[in-house]
PDB file of C-alpha atoms in Angstrom:
ATOM      1  CA  MET A 198      -0.941  21.422  13.142  1.00 29.00           C
ATOM      2  CA  HIS A 199      -3.870  21.460  10.709  1.00 39.00           C
ATOM      3  CA  GLY A 200      -1.695  20.527   7.711  1.00 49.00           C
ATOM      4  CA  PRO A 201      -0.284  17.207   8.999  1.00 71.00           C
ATOM      5  CA  ALA A 202      -3.668  16.047  10.292  1.00 82.00           C
ATOM      6  CA  MET A 203      -5.360  16.982   7.017  1.00 85.00           C
ATOM      7  CA  SER A 204      -2.746  15.157   4.932  1.00 86.00           C
ATOM      8  CA  GLY A 205      -3.154  12.118   7.195  1.00 87.00           C
ATOM      9  CA  TRP A 206      -6.926  12.094   6.702  1.00 91.00           C
ATOM     10  CA  LEU A 207      -6.544  12.515   2.945  1.00 92.00           C
ATOM     11  CA  LEU A 208      -4.031   9.670   2.764  1.00 92.00           C
ATOM     12  CA  MET A 209      -6.313   7.501   4.897  1.00 93.00           C
ATOM     13  CA  ALA A 210      -9.333   8.250   2.685  1.00 95.00           C
ATOM     14  CA  LEU A 211      -7.380   7.624  -0.504  1.00 94.00           C
ATOM     15  CA  CYS A 212      -6.105   4.260   0.743  1.00 95.00           C
ATOM     16  CA  ALA A 213      -9.538   3.239   2.040  1.00 96.00           C
ATOM     17  CA  VAL A 214     -11.228   4.059  -1.293  1.00 95.00           C
ATOM     18  CA  THR A 215      -8.503   2.187  -3.163  1.00 95.00           C
ATOM     19  CA  GLY A 216      -8.865  -0.814  -0.849  1.00 95.00           C
ATOM     20  CA  SER A 217     -12.638  -0.744  -1.362  1.00 95.00           C
ATOM     21  CA  TYR A 218     -12.286  -0.805  -5.143  1.00 94.00           C
ATOM     22  CA  CYS A 219      -9.814  -3.681  -4.886  1.00 93.00           C
ATOM     23  CA  LEU A 220     -12.294  -5.526  -2.678  1.00 93.00           C
ATOM     24  CA  LEU A 221     -14.933  -5.104  -5.393  1.00 93.00           C
ATOM     25  CA  ARG A 222     -12.493  -6.574  -7.918  1.00 91.00           C
ATOM     26  CA  THR A 223     -12.335  -9.814  -5.903  1.00 91.00           C
ATOM     27  CA  ARG A 224     -15.736 -10.789  -7.329  1.00 92.00           C
ATOM     28  CA  THR A 225     -14.645 -10.944 -10.983  1.00 88.00           C
ATOM     29  CA  GLY A 226     -11.781 -12.234 -13.068  1.00 86.00           C
ATOM     30  CA  SER A 227      -9.597 -15.300 -12.899  1.00 88.00           C
ATOM     31  CA  ALA A 228      -8.468 -16.900  -9.656  1.00 87.00           C
ATOM     32  CA  GLU A 229      -5.088 -15.169  -9.959  1.00 85.00           C
ATOM     33  CA  GLU A 230      -6.718 -11.764 -10.555  1.00 87.00           C
ATOM     34  CA  ARG A 231      -8.979 -12.256  -7.522  1.00 90.00           C
ATOM     35  CA  ARG A 232      -5.990 -13.303  -5.396  1.00 88.00           C
ATOM     36  CA  ALA A 233      -4.076 -10.169  -6.452  1.00 88.00           C
ATOM     37  CA  ALA A 234      -7.142  -8.007  -5.773  1.00 91.00           C
ATOM     38  CA  ARG A 235      -7.444  -9.463  -2.245  1.00 92.00           C
ATOM     39  CA  ALA A 236      -3.780  -8.698  -1.545  1.00 90.00           C
ATOM     40  CA  GLU A 237      -4.216  -5.156  -2.860  1.00 92.00           C
ATOM     41  CA  ALA A 238      -7.378  -4.624  -0.794  1.00 94.00           C
ATOM     42  CA  LEU A 239      -5.520  -5.822   2.297  1.00 92.00           C
ATOM     43  CA  MET A 240      -2.697  -3.397   1.572  1.00 93.00           C
ATOM     44  CA  GLY A 241      -5.088  -0.505   0.936  1.00 94.00           C
ATOM     45  CA  PHE A 242      -7.000  -1.005   4.181  1.00 95.00           C
ATOM     46  CA  GLY A 243      -3.788  -1.573   6.152  1.00 93.00           C
ATOM     47  CA  MET A 244      -2.261   1.602   4.789  1.00 93.00           C
ATOM     48  CA  ALA A 245      -5.478   3.475   5.601  1.00 93.00           C
ATOM     49  CA  ALA A 246      -5.341   2.233   9.204  1.00 91.00           C
ATOM     50  CA  MET A 247      -1.701   3.262   9.575  1.00 89.00           C
ATOM     51  CA  ALA A 248      -2.418   6.714   8.121  1.00 88.00           C
ATOM     52  CA  ILE A 249      -5.116   7.690  10.630  1.00 87.00           C
ATOM     53  CA  PRO A 250      -3.852  10.851  12.364  1.00 84.00           C
ATOM     54  CA  ALA A 251      -2.743  10.205  15.934  1.00 77.00           C
ATOM     55  CA  ALA A 252      -4.604  13.329  17.037  1.00 73.00           C
ATOM     56  CA  ALA A 253      -7.837  11.472  16.233  1.00 79.00           C
ATOM     57  CA  VAL A 254      -6.984   7.953  17.385  1.00 80.00           C
ATOM     58  CA  ALA A 255      -3.688   7.274  19.116  1.00 77.00           C
ATOM     59  CA  PRO A 256      -2.825   3.607  18.635  1.00 77.00           C
ATOM     60  CA  PRO A 257      -1.839   1.623  21.725  1.00 82.00           C
ATOM     61  CA  ALA A 258       1.843   0.764  22.153  1.00 80.00           C
ATOM     62  CA  TRP A 259       1.179  -2.837  21.104  1.00 87.00           C
ATOM     63  CA  GLY A 260      -0.578  -1.675  17.913  1.00 89.00           C
ATOM     64  CA  TRP A 261       2.670  -1.388  15.961  1.00 89.00           C
ATOM     65  CA  GLY A 262       3.550  -4.973  16.840  1.00 92.00           C
ATOM     66  CA  LEU A 263       0.139  -6.044  15.606  1.00 93.00           C
ATOM     67  CA  TYR A 264       0.723  -4.209  12.305  1.00 92.00           C
ATOM     68  CA  ALA A 265       4.130  -5.894  11.973  1.00 94.00           C
ATOM     69  CA  LEU A 266       2.618  -9.336  12.618  1.00 95.00           C
ATOM     70  CA  PHE A 267      -0.306  -8.734  10.258  1.00 93.00           C
ATOM     71  CA  PHE A 268       1.885  -7.568   7.382  1.00 95.00           C
ATOM     72  CA  GLY A 269       4.484 -10.232   8.151  1.00 96.00           C
ATOM     73  CA  VAL A 270       1.812 -12.863   7.497  1.00 95.00           C
ATOM     74  CA  ALA A 271       0.807 -10.970   4.324  1.00 93.00           C
ATOM     75  CA  ALA A 272       4.464 -10.998   3.211  1.00 94.00           C
ATOM     76  CA  LEU A 273       4.680 -14.768   3.714  1.00 95.00           C
ATOM     77  CA  ARG A 274       1.470 -15.190   1.722  1.00 92.00           C
ATOM     78  CA  ALA A 275       2.889 -13.033  -1.087  1.00 91.00           C
ATOM     79  CA  LEU A 276       6.106 -15.045  -1.055  1.00 93.00           C
ATOM     80  CA  TRP A 277       4.100 -18.268  -1.392  1.00 91.00           C
ATOM     81  CA  PHE A 278       2.013 -16.976  -4.305  1.00 87.00           C
ATOM     82  CA  SER A 279       4.989 -15.349  -6.057  1.00 86.00           C
ATOM     83  CA  ARG A 280       5.728 -18.817  -7.441  1.00 85.00           C
ATOM     84  CA  ARG A 281       2.745 -18.346  -9.775  1.00 81.00           C
ATOM     85  CA  SER A 282       2.824 -14.653 -10.543  1.00 75.00           C
ATOM     86  CA  GLY A 283       5.553 -12.051 -10.582  1.00 78.00           C
ATOM     87  CA  HIS A 284       3.100  -9.389  -9.402  1.00 78.00           C
ATOM     88  CA  HIS A 285       3.084 -11.051  -5.984  1.00 83.00           C
ATOM     89  CA  LEU A 286       6.746 -10.066  -5.647  1.00 92.00           C
ATOM     90  CA  HIS A 287       5.493  -6.475  -5.581  1.00 91.00           C
ATOM     91  CA  HIS A 288       3.046  -7.476  -2.834  1.00 91.00           C
ATOM     92  CA  LEU A 289       5.990  -9.029  -0.975  1.00 93.00           C
ATOM     93  CA  VAL A 290       7.934  -5.759  -1.178  1.00 95.00           C
ATOM     94  CA  GLY A 291       4.881  -3.765  -0.077  1.00 94.00           C
ATOM     95  CA  SER A 292       4.074  -6.006   2.885  1.00 94.00           C
ATOM     96  CA  SER A 293       7.724  -6.049   3.917  1.00 96.00           C
ATOM     97  CA  ALA A 294       7.838  -2.246   3.722  1.00 95.00           C
ATOM     98  CA  MET A 295       4.790  -2.076   5.994  1.00 95.00           C
ATOM     99  CA  VAL A 296       6.490  -4.427   8.483  1.00 95.00           C
ATOM    100  CA  TYR A 297       9.578  -2.220   8.355  1.00 95.00           C
ATOM    101  CA  MET A 298       7.572   0.954   9.022  1.00 93.00           C
ATOM    102  CA  ALA A 299       5.685  -0.680  11.904  1.00 91.00           C
ATOM    103  CA  VAL A 300       8.939  -1.892  13.479  1.00 92.00           C
ATOM    104  CA  VAL A 301      10.486   1.569  13.148  1.00 91.00           C
ATOM    105  CA  MET A 302       7.445   3.169  14.760  1.00 85.00           C
ATOM    106  CA  ALA A 303       7.429   0.592  17.561  1.00 85.00           C
ATOM    107  CA  GLY A 304      11.126   1.284  18.117  1.00 81.00           C
ATOM    108  CA  ALA A 305      10.392   4.989  18.355  1.00 75.00           C
ATOM    109  CA  GLY A 306       7.985   4.201  21.166  1.00 64.00           C
ATOM    110  CA  GLY A 307       4.995   4.878  18.907  1.00 52.00           C
ATOM    111  CA  HIS A 308       5.271   8.608  19.665  1.00 49.00           C
ATOM    112  CA  GLY A 309       2.109  10.125  18.395  1.00 43.00           C
ATOM    113  CA  GLY A 310       0.976   7.200  16.389  1.00 42.00           C
ATOM    114  CA  SER A 311       0.556   7.122  12.666  1.00 44.00           C
ATOM    115  CA  HIS A 312       2.217   8.091   9.460  1.00 46.00           C
ATOM    116  CA  GLY A 313      -0.571  10.458   8.598  1.00 43.00           C
ATOM    117  CA  SER A 314      -0.015  12.506  11.722  1.00 41.00           C
ATOM    118  CA  HIS A 315       3.653  12.881  10.877  1.00 41.00           C
ATOM    119  CA  ALA A 316       3.294  13.481   7.182  1.00 39.00           C
ATOM    120  CA  MET A 317       4.455  17.064   7.105  1.00 34.00           C
ATOM    121  CA  GLY A 318       7.119  17.589   9.706  1.00 36.00           C
ATOM    122  CA  SER A 319       6.548  16.048  13.116  1.00 36.00           C
ATOM    123  CA  HIS A 320       9.649  15.529  15.230  1.00 36.00           C
ATOM    124  CA  SER A 321       8.725  12.059  16.491  1.00 41.00           C
ATOM    125  CA  MET A 322       8.799  10.498  13.010  1.00 42.00           C
ATOM    126  CA  ALA A 323      12.108  12.185  12.282  1.00 41.00           C
ATOM    127  CA  ALA A 324      13.415  10.730  15.538  1.00 48.00           C
ATOM    128  CA  ALA A 325      12.262   7.267  14.472  1.00 54.00           C
ATOM    129  CA  GLY A 326      14.344   7.405  11.311  1.00 70.00           C
ATOM    130  CA  GLY A 327      14.762   3.781  10.454  1.00 82.00           C
ATOM    131  CA  MET A 328      17.747   2.599   8.463  1.00 91.00           C
ATOM    132  CA  PRO A 329      18.538   5.273   5.865  1.00 92.00           C
ATOM    133  CA  LEU A 330      19.859   2.798   3.280  1.00 93.00           C
ATOM    134  CA  LEU A 331      16.791   0.544   3.487  1.00 95.00           C
ATOM    135  CA  THR A 332      14.442   3.509   3.496  1.00 94.00           C
ATOM    136  CA  GLY A 333      16.266   4.921   0.475  1.00 94.00           C
ATOM    137  CA  LEU A 334      16.053   1.620  -1.417  1.00 96.00           C
ATOM    138  CA  LEU A 335      12.326   1.357  -0.707  1.00 96.00           C
ATOM    139  CA  LEU A 336      11.817   4.970  -1.806  1.00 96.00           C
ATOM    140  CA  LEU A 337      13.725   4.240  -5.018  1.00 97.00           C
ATOM    141  CA  TYR A 338      11.664   1.095  -5.642  1.00 97.00           C
ATOM    142  CA  TYR A 339       8.374   2.950  -5.189  1.00 97.00           C
ATOM    143  CA  ALA A 340       9.523   5.942  -7.262  1.00 97.00           C
ATOM    144  CA  VAL A 341      10.322   3.594 -10.163  1.00 96.00           C
ATOM    145  CA  TYR A 342       7.082   1.656  -9.587  1.00 95.00           C
ATOM    146  CA  VAL A 343       5.001   4.836  -9.656  1.00 95.00           C
ATOM    147  CA  LEU A 344       6.681   6.106 -12.810  1.00 95.00           C
ATOM    148  CA  ARG A 345       6.267   2.748 -14.575  1.00 93.00           C
ATOM    149  CA  SER A 346       2.638   2.417 -13.477  1.00 90.00           C
ATOM    150  CA  GLY A 347       1.871   5.947 -14.609  1.00 90.00           C
ATOM    151  CA  ALA A 348       3.483   5.313 -17.983  1.00 90.00           C
ATOM    152  CA  ARG A 349       1.497   2.096 -18.408  1.00 87.00           C
ATOM    153  CA  LEU A 350      -1.711   3.873 -17.450  1.00 81.00           C
ATOM    154  CA  VAL A 351      -1.609   6.366 -20.308  1.00 80.00           C
ATOM    155  CA  PRO A 352      -1.882   3.849 -23.180  1.00 68.00           C
ATOM    156  CA  VAL A 353      -4.460   1.732 -21.314  1.00 57.00           C
ATOM    157  CA  ALA A 354      -6.659   4.762 -20.687  1.00 53.00           C
ATOM    158  CA  ALA A 355      -6.458   5.737 -24.354  1.00 57.00           C
ATOM    159  CA  THR A 356      -7.395   2.261 -25.625  1.00 57.00           C
ATOM    160  CA  ALA A 357      -9.977   1.583 -22.920  1.00 55.00           C
ATOM    161  CA  THR A 358     -12.131   4.490 -24.063  1.00 56.00           C
ATOM    162  CA  GLY A 359     -12.482   2.802 -27.428  1.00 53.00           C
ATOM    163  CA  GLY A 360     -13.282  -0.750 -26.249  1.00 49.00           C
ATOM    164  CA  GLY A 361     -14.937  -0.394 -22.870  1.00 45.00           C
ATOM    165  CA  SER A 362     -14.073  -3.708 -21.219  1.00 43.00           C
ATOM    166  CA  ALA A 363     -11.116  -5.911 -20.535  1.00 43.00           C
ATOM    167  CA  PRO A 364     -10.244  -8.897 -22.682  1.00 42.00           C
ATOM    168  CA  GLY A 365     -12.337 -11.860 -21.722  1.00 40.00           C
ATOM    169  CA  GLY A 366     -15.516  -9.860 -21.301  1.00 40.00           C
ATOM    170  CA  SER A 367     -15.422  -9.699 -17.500  1.00 45.00           C
ATOM    171  CA  GLY A 368     -16.347  -6.022 -17.564  1.00 50.00           C
ATOM    172  CA  ALA A 369     -13.267  -5.128 -15.482  1.00 59.00           C
ATOM    173  CA  ARG A 370     -11.738  -1.747 -16.109  1.00 75.00           C
ATOM    174  CA  PRO A 371      -7.970  -2.287 -16.545  1.00 80.00           C
ATOM    175  CA  GLU A 372      -7.260   1.429 -16.284  1.00 83.00           C
ATOM    176  CA  LEU A 373      -8.925   1.544 -12.843  1.00 87.00           C
ATOM    177  CA  THR A 374      -6.865  -1.405 -11.658  1.00 87.00           C
ATOM    178  CA  LEU A 375      -3.688   0.349 -12.810  1.00 90.00           C
ATOM    179  CA  ALA A 376      -4.860   3.612 -11.245  1.00 90.00           C
ATOM    180  CA  CYS A 377      -5.426   1.835  -7.914  1.00 90.00           C
ATOM    181  CA  ARG A 378      -1.958   0.319  -8.034  1.00 91.00           C
ATOM    182  CA  LEU A 379      -0.516   3.716  -8.917  1.00 93.00           C
ATOM    183  CA  THR A 380      -2.409   5.331  -6.031  1.00 93.00           C
ATOM    184  CA  MET A 381      -1.145   2.799  -3.509  1.00 94.00           C
ATOM    185  CA  GLY A 382       2.392   3.199  -4.833  1.00 95.00           C
ATOM    186  CA  ILE A 383       2.199   6.959  -4.346  1.00 95.00           C
ATOM    187  CA  ALA A 384       0.742   6.494  -0.863  1.00 94.00           C
ATOM    188  CA  MET A 385       3.500   4.059   0.075  1.00 95.00           C
ATOM    189  CA  PHE A 386       6.111   6.496  -1.235  1.00 95.00           C
ATOM    190  CA  ALA A 387       4.566   9.266   0.893  1.00 92.00           C
ATOM    191  CA  MET A 388       4.526   7.082   4.005  1.00 91.00           C
ATOM    192  CA  LEU A 389       8.165   6.067   3.484  1.00 92.00           C
ATOM    193  CA  LEU A 390       9.152   9.660   2.822  1.00 90.00           C
ATOM    194  CA  THR A 391       7.938  10.661   6.279  1.00 84.00           C
ATOM    195  CA  LEU A 392      10.035   7.920   7.866  1.00 81.00           C
TER     196      LEU A 392
END
């Protein structure tokens, strides 16, 4: 019982810290960079809320519908902004995955509550299931995303130690932005894996 709750708290903390860093990034950079940072902060905080162990705070039955509505609106926003930037397509996939997980949990009757509480072997999440093909496709997408992000992070970290700031002199740390995206990709993979 201690293991699943602990992994839920760790996932929640990781997503909350990532969302906080993304929120800080909304103050610098171009309009497109700030827009992406807002979407990533939203995703980080939303994932943190969904990962809170049910033993601590059991969400009400209508909570999953609220998550689905919230991330549905975020998905529409990402679809709108994907006209300008391909990175918003990733936000669209992420928001849609969150809608999918919320719908699956609502369909399971919200037994127990959150992904974090089910992270390491609860029966209620296994009973929820979802659609195996869709879950598998999302897992594949996030596995590839994590591997690509990790591979891109290595060269950026090596060159960033020499220069210190991003092009344009904004003082942004590109390796931290990539690390945040990598972290959220891993967290999303973990949440989908428990589905």
